[in-house]
mmCIF file of C-alpha atoms and ligand atoms in Angstrom:
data_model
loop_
_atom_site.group_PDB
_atom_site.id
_atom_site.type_symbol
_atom_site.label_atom_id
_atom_site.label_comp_id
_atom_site.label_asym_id
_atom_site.label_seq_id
_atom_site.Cartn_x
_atom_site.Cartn_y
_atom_site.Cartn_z
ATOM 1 C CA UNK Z 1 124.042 103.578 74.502
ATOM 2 C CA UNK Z 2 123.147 104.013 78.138
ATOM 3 C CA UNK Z 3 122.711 106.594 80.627
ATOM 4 C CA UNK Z 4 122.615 106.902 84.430
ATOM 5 C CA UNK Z 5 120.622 107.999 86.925
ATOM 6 C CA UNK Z 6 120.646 109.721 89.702
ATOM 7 C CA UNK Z 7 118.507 110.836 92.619
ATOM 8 C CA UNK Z 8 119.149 113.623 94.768
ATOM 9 C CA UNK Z 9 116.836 114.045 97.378
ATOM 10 C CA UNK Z 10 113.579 113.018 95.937
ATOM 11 C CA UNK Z 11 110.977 114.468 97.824
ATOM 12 C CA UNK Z 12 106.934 114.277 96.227
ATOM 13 C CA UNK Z 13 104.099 115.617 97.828
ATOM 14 C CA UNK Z 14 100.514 115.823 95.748
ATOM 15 C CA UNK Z 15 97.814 118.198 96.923
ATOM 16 C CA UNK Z 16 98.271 122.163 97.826
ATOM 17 C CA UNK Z 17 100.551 122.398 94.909
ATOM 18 C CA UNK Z 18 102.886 120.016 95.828
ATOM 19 C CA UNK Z 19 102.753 121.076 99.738
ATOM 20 C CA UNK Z 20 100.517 118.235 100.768
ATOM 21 C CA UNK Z 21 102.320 115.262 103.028
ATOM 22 C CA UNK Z 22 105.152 113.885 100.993
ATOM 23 C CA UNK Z 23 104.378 110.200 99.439
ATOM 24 C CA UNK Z 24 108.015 110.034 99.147
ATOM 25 C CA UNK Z 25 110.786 111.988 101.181
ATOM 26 C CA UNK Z 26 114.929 112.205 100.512
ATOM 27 C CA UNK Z 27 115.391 109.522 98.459
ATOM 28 C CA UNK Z 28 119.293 109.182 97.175
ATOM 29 C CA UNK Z 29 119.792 106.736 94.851
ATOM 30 C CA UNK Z 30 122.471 106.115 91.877
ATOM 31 C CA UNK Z 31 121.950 103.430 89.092
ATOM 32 C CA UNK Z 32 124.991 103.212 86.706
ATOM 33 C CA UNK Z 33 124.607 103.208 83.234
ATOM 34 C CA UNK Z 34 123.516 100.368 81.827
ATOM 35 C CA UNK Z 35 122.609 98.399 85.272
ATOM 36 C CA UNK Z 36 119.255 96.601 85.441
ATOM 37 C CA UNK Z 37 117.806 97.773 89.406
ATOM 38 C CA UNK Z 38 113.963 96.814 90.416
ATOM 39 C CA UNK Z 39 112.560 98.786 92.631
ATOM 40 C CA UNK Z 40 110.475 96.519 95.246
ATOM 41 C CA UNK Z 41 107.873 97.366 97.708
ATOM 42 C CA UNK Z 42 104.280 96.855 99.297
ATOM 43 C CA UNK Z 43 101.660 98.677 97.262
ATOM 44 C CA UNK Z 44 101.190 103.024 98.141
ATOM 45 C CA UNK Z 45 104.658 102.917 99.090
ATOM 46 C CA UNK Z 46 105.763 105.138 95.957
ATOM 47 C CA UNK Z 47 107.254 103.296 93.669
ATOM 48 C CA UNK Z 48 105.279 104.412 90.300
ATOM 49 C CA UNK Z 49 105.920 108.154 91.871
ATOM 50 C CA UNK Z 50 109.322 107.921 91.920
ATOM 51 C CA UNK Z 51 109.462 106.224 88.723
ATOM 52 C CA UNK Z 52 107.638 109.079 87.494
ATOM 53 C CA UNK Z 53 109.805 111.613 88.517
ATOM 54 C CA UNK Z 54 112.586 109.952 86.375
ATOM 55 C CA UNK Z 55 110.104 109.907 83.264
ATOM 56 C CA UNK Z 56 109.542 113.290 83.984
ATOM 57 C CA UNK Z 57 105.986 113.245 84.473
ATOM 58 C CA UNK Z 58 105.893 114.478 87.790
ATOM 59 C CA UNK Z 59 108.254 116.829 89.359
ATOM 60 C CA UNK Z 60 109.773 116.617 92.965
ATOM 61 C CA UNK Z 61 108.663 119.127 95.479
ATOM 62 C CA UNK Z 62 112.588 118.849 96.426
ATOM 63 C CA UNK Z 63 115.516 117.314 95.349
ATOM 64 C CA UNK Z 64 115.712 116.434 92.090
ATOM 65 C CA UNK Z 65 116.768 113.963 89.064
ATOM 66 C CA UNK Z 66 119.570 113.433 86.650
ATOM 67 C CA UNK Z 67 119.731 111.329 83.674
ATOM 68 C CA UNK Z 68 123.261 111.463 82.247
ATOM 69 C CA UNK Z 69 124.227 114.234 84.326
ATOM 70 C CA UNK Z 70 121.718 116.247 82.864
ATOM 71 C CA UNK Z 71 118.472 117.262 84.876
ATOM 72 C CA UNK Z 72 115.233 115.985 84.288
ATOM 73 C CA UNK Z 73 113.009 118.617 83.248
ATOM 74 C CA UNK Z 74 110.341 116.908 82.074
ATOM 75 C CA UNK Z 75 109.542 113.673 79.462
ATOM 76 C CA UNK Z 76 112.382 113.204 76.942
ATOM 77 C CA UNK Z 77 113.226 110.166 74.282
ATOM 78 C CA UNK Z 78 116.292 109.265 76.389
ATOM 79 C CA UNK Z 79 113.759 107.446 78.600
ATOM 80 C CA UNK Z 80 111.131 104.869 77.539
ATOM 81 C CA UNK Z 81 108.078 104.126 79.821
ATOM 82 C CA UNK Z 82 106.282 101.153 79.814
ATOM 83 C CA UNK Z 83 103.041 101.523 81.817
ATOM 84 C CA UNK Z 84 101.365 98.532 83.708
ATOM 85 C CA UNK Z 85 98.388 98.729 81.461
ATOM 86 C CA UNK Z 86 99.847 98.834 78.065
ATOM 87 C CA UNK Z 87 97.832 102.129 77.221
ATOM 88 C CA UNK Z 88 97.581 101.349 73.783
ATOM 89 C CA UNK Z 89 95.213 103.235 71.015
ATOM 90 C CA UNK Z 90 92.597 100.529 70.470
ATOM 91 C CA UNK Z 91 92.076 101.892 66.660
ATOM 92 C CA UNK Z 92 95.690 102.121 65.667
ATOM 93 C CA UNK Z 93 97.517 98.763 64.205
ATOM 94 C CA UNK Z 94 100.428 97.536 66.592
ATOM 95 C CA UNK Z 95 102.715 99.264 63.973
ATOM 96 C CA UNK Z 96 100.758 102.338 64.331
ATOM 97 C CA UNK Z 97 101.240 102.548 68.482
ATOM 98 C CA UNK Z 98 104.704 102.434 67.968
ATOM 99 C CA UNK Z 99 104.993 104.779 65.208
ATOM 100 C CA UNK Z 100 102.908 107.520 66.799
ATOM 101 C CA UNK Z 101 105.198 107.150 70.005
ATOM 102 C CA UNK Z 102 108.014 108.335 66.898
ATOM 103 C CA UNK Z 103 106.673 111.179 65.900
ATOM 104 C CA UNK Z 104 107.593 113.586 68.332
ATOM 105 C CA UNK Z 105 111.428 112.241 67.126
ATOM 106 C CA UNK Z 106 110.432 114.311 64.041
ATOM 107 C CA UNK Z 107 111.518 111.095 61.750
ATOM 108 C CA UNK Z 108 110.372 111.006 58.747
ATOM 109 C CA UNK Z 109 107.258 108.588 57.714
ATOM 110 C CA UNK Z 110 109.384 105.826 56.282
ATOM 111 C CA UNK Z 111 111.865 105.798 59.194
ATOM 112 C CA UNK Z 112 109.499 105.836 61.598
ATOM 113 C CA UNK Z 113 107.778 102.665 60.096
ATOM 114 C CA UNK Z 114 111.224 100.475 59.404
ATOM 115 C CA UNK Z 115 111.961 102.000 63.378
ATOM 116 C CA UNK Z 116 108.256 100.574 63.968
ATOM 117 C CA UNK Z 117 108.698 97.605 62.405
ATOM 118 C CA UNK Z 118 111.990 96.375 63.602
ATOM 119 C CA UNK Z 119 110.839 97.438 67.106
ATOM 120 C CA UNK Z 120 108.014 94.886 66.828
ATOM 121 C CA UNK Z 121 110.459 92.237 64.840
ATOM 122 C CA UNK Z 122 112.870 92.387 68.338
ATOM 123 C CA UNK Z 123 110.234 91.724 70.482
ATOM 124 C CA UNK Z 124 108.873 88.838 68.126
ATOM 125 C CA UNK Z 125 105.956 90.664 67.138
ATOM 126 C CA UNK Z 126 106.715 91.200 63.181
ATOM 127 C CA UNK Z 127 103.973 88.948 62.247
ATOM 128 C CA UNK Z 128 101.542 91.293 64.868
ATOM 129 C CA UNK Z 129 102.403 94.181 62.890
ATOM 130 C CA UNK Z 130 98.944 95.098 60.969
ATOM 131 C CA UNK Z 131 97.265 94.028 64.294
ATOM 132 C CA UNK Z 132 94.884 95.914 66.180
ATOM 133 C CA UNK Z 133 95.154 95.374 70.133
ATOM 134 C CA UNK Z 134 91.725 94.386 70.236
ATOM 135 C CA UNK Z 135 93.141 91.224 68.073
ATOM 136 C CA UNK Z 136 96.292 90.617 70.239
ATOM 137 C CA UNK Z 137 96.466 89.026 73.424
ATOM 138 C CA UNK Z 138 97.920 90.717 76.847
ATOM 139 C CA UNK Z 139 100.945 88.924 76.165
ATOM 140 C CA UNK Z 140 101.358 90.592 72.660
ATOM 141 C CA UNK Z 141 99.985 93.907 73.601
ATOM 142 C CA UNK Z 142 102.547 94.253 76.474
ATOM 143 C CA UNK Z 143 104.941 93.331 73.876
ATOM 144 C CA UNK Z 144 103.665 96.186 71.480
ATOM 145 C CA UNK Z 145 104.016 98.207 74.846
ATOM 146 C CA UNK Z 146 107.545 97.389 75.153
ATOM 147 C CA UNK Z 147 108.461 97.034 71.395
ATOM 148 C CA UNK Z 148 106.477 101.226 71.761
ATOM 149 C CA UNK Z 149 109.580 101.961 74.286
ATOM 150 C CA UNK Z 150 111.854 100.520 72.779
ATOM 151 C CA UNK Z 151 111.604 101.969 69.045
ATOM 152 C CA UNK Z 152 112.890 105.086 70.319
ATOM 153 C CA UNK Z 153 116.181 103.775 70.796
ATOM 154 C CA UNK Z 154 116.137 105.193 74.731
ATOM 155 C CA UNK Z 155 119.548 105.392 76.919
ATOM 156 C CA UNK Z 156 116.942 104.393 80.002
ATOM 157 C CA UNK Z 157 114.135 101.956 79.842
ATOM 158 C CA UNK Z 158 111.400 102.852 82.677
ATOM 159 C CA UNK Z 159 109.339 99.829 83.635
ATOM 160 C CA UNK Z 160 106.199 100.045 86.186
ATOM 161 C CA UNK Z 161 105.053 96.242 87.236
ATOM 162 C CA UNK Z 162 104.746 95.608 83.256
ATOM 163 C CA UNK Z 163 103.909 92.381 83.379
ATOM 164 C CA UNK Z 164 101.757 91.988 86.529
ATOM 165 C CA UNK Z 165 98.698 91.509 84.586
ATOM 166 C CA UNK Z 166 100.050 88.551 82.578
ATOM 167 C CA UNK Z 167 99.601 84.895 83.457
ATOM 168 C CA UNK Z 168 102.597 83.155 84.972
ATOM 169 C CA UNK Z 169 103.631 81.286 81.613
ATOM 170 C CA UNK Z 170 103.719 84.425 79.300
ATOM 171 C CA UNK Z 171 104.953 86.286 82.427
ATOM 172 C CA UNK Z 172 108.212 84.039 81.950
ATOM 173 C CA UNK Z 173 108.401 84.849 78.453
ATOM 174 C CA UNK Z 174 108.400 88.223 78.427
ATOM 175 C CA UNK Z 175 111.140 88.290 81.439
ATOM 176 C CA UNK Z 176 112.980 85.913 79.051
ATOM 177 C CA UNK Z 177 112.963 88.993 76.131
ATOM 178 C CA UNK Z 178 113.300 91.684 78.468
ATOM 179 C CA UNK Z 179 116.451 89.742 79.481
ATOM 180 C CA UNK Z 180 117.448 89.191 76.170
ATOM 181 C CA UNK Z 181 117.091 92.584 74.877
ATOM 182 C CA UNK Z 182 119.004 94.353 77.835
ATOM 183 C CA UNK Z 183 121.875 92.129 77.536
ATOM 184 C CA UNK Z 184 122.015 93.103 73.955
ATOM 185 C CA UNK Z 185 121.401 96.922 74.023
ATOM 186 C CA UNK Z 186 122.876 97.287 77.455
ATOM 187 C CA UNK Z 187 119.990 100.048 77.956
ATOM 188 C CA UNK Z 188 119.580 101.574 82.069
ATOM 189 C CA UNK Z 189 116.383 99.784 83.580
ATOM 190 C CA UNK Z 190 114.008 100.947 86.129
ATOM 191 C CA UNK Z 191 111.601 98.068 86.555
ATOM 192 C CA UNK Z 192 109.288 98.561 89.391
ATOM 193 C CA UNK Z 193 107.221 95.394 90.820
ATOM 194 C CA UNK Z 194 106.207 94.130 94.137
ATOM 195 C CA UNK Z 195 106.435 90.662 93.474
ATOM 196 C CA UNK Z 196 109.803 89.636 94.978
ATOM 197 C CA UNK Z 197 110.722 86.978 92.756
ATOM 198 C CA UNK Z 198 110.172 88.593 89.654
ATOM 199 C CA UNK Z 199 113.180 91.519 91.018
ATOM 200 C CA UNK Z 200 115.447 88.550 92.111
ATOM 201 C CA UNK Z 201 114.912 86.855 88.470
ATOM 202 C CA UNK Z 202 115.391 90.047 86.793
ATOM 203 C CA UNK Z 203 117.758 92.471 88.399
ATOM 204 C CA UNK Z 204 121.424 92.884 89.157
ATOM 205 C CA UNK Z 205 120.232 95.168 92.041
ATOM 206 C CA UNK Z 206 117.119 95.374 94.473
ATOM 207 C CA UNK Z 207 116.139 98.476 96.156
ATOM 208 C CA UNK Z 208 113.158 97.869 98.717
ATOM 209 C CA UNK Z 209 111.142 100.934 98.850
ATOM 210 C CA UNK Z 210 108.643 100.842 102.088
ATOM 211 C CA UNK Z 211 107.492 103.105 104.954
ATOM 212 C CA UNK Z 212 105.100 106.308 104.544
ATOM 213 C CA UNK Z 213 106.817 108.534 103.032
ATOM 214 C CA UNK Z 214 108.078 106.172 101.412
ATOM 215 C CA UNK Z 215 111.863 105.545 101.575
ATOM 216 C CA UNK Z 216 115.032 103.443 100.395
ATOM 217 C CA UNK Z 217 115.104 100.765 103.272
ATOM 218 C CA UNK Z 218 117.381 98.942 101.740
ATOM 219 C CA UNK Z 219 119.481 97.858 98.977
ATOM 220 C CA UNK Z 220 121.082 94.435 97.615
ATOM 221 C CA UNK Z 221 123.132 93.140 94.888
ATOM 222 C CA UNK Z 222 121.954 90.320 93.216
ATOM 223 C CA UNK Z 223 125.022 88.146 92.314
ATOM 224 C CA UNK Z 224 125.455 87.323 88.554
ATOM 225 C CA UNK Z 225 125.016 83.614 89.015
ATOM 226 C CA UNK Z 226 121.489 84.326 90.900
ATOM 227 C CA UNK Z 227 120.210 85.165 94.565
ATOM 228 C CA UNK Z 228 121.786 82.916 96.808
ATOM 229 C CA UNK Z 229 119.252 81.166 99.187
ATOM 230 C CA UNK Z 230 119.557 83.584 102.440
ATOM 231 C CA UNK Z 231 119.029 86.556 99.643
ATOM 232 C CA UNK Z 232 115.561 85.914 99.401
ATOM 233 C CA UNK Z 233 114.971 86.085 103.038
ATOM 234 C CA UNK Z 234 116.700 89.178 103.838
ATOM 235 C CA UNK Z 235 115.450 91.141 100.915
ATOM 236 C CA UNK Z 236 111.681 89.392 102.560
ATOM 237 C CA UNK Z 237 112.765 90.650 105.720
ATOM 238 C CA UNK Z 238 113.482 94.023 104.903
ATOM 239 C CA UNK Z 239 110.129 93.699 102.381
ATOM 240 C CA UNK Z 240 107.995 93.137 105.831
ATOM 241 C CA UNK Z 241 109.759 96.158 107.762
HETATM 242 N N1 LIG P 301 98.520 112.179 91.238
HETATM 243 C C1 LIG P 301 98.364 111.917 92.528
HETATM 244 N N2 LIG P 301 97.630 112.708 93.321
HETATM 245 C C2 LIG P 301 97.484 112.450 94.643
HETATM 246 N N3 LIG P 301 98.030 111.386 95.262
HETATM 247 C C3 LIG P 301 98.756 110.545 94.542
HETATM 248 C C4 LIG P 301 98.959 110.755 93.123
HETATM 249 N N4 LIG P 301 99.742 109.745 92.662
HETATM 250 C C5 LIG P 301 99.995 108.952 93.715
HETATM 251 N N5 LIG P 301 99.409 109.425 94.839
HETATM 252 C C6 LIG P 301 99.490 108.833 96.187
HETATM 253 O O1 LIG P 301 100.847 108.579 96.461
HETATM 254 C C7 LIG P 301 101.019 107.354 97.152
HETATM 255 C C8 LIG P 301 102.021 106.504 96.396
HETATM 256 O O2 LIG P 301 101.456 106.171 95.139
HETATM 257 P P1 LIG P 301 102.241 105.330 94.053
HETATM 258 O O3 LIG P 301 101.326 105.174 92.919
HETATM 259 O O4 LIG P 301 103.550 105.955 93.798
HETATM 260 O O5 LIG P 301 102.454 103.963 94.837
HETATM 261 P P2 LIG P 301 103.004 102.560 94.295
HETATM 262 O O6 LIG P 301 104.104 102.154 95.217
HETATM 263 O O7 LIG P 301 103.316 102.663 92.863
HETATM 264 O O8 LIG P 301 101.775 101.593 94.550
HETATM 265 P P3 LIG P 301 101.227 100.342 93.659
HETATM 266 O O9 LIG P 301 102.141 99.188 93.965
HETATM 267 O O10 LIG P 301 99.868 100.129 94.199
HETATM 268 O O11 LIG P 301 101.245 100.753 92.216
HETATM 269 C C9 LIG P 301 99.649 106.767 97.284
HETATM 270 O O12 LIG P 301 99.170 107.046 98.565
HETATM 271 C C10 LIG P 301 98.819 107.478 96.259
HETATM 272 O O13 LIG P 301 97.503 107.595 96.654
HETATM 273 MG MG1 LIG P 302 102.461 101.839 91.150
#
């Protein structure tokens, strides 16, 4: 199951309840059910803001969000967040992370542990299970992060540069999975990054966020068989605007 999204006129400002100088203003944007979009730009230009406004964590000073035509209100298990740091409780087991993320489901105990532990099992984890993150690697403990997201069964999967502190080899990997996975549960994604190859390996769909307030400066398809070669230059050129 999947959901879309929808932007209407996105407009954040922080400060003076809300009335200080818009980080991001008017953003319109539309990302059909199941697609997989990144959301590219320079660092400050909003990206994690915006993102937030679809988890529901902050609220838009104007405009507003939709999530399967219904408006966003504040955090709901339709969407799963996975942060940049995997903001993980270092005394709970990996199973334990993703079970607490459960609980506000309301499932009961043993649910929420076969939920946990299949979670962890699709993101090749199941042996990690018992784990605390202290004892896992960045790799695994994004993993956990995602496997966290993920156990909620969520129409839209929210993503915010998830794997920029891994190095380039597990980096790969967990862009392999994260393909993997959203080919098979055809969830919405929302991955954020600013690292331009990563959104032309991953997506269907680059927006390039940029300017202050920040702003949609432009948006391209990625065809299904990969960027063609003047792809990465445009989306560069529109990256330096
Ligand atoms: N809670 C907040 N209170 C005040 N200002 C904020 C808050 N959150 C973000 N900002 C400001 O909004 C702007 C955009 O921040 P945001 O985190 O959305 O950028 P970003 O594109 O995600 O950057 P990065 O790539 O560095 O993560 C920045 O100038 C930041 O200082
Ligand atoms: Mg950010």
């Amino acid at each position: 199951m999947s959901l879309g999204v929808r932007l209407e006129g996105v407009s954040v400002g922080f400060g003076r309840g809300g009335r200080g100088a818009p980080v991001v203003a008017g953003v319109d944007a539309e990302f059909a059910e199941g697609s997989f979009t990144a959301l590219l730009g320079p660092s400050g230009c909003g990206k994690s803001t915006l993102l937030n406004a679809v988890a529901g964590f902050v609220r838009p000073t104007a405009g507003g969000v939709t999530v399967g035509g219904a408006p966003v209100t504040g955090p709901g298990p339709d969407r799963g967040v996975v942060f940049q740091q995997y903001a993980l409780f270092p005394w709970l087991s990996a199973r334990g992370n993703v079970e607490f993320a459960l609980k506000r489901l309301g499932l009961p105990r043993s649910e929420r542990r076969r939920r946990a532990l299949d979670a962890l099992a699709e993101v090749g984890l199941a042996e990690g299970a018992e784990k605390r993150p202290g004892e896992l690697s960045g790799g695994m403990q994004q993993r956990v992060a995602l496997a966290r997201a993920l156990a909620a069964e969520p129409e839209v999967l929210l993503m915010d540069e998830p794997f920029g502190a891994l190095d380039p080899l597990t980096r790969g990997r967990m862009q392999e999975l994260l393909t993997g996975l959203w080919r098979r549960a055809g969830t919405t994604v929302l991955f954020v990054t600013h690292d331009l190859d990563e959104a032309l390996a991953l997506a269907q769909r680059v927006l390039v966020l940029g300017g202050s307030p920040g702003r949609v400066l432009a948006d391209h398809p990625v065809p299904a068989g990969g960027p063609d070669p003047g792809l990465r230059a445009r989306v560069a050129a529109h990256l330096g605007a």
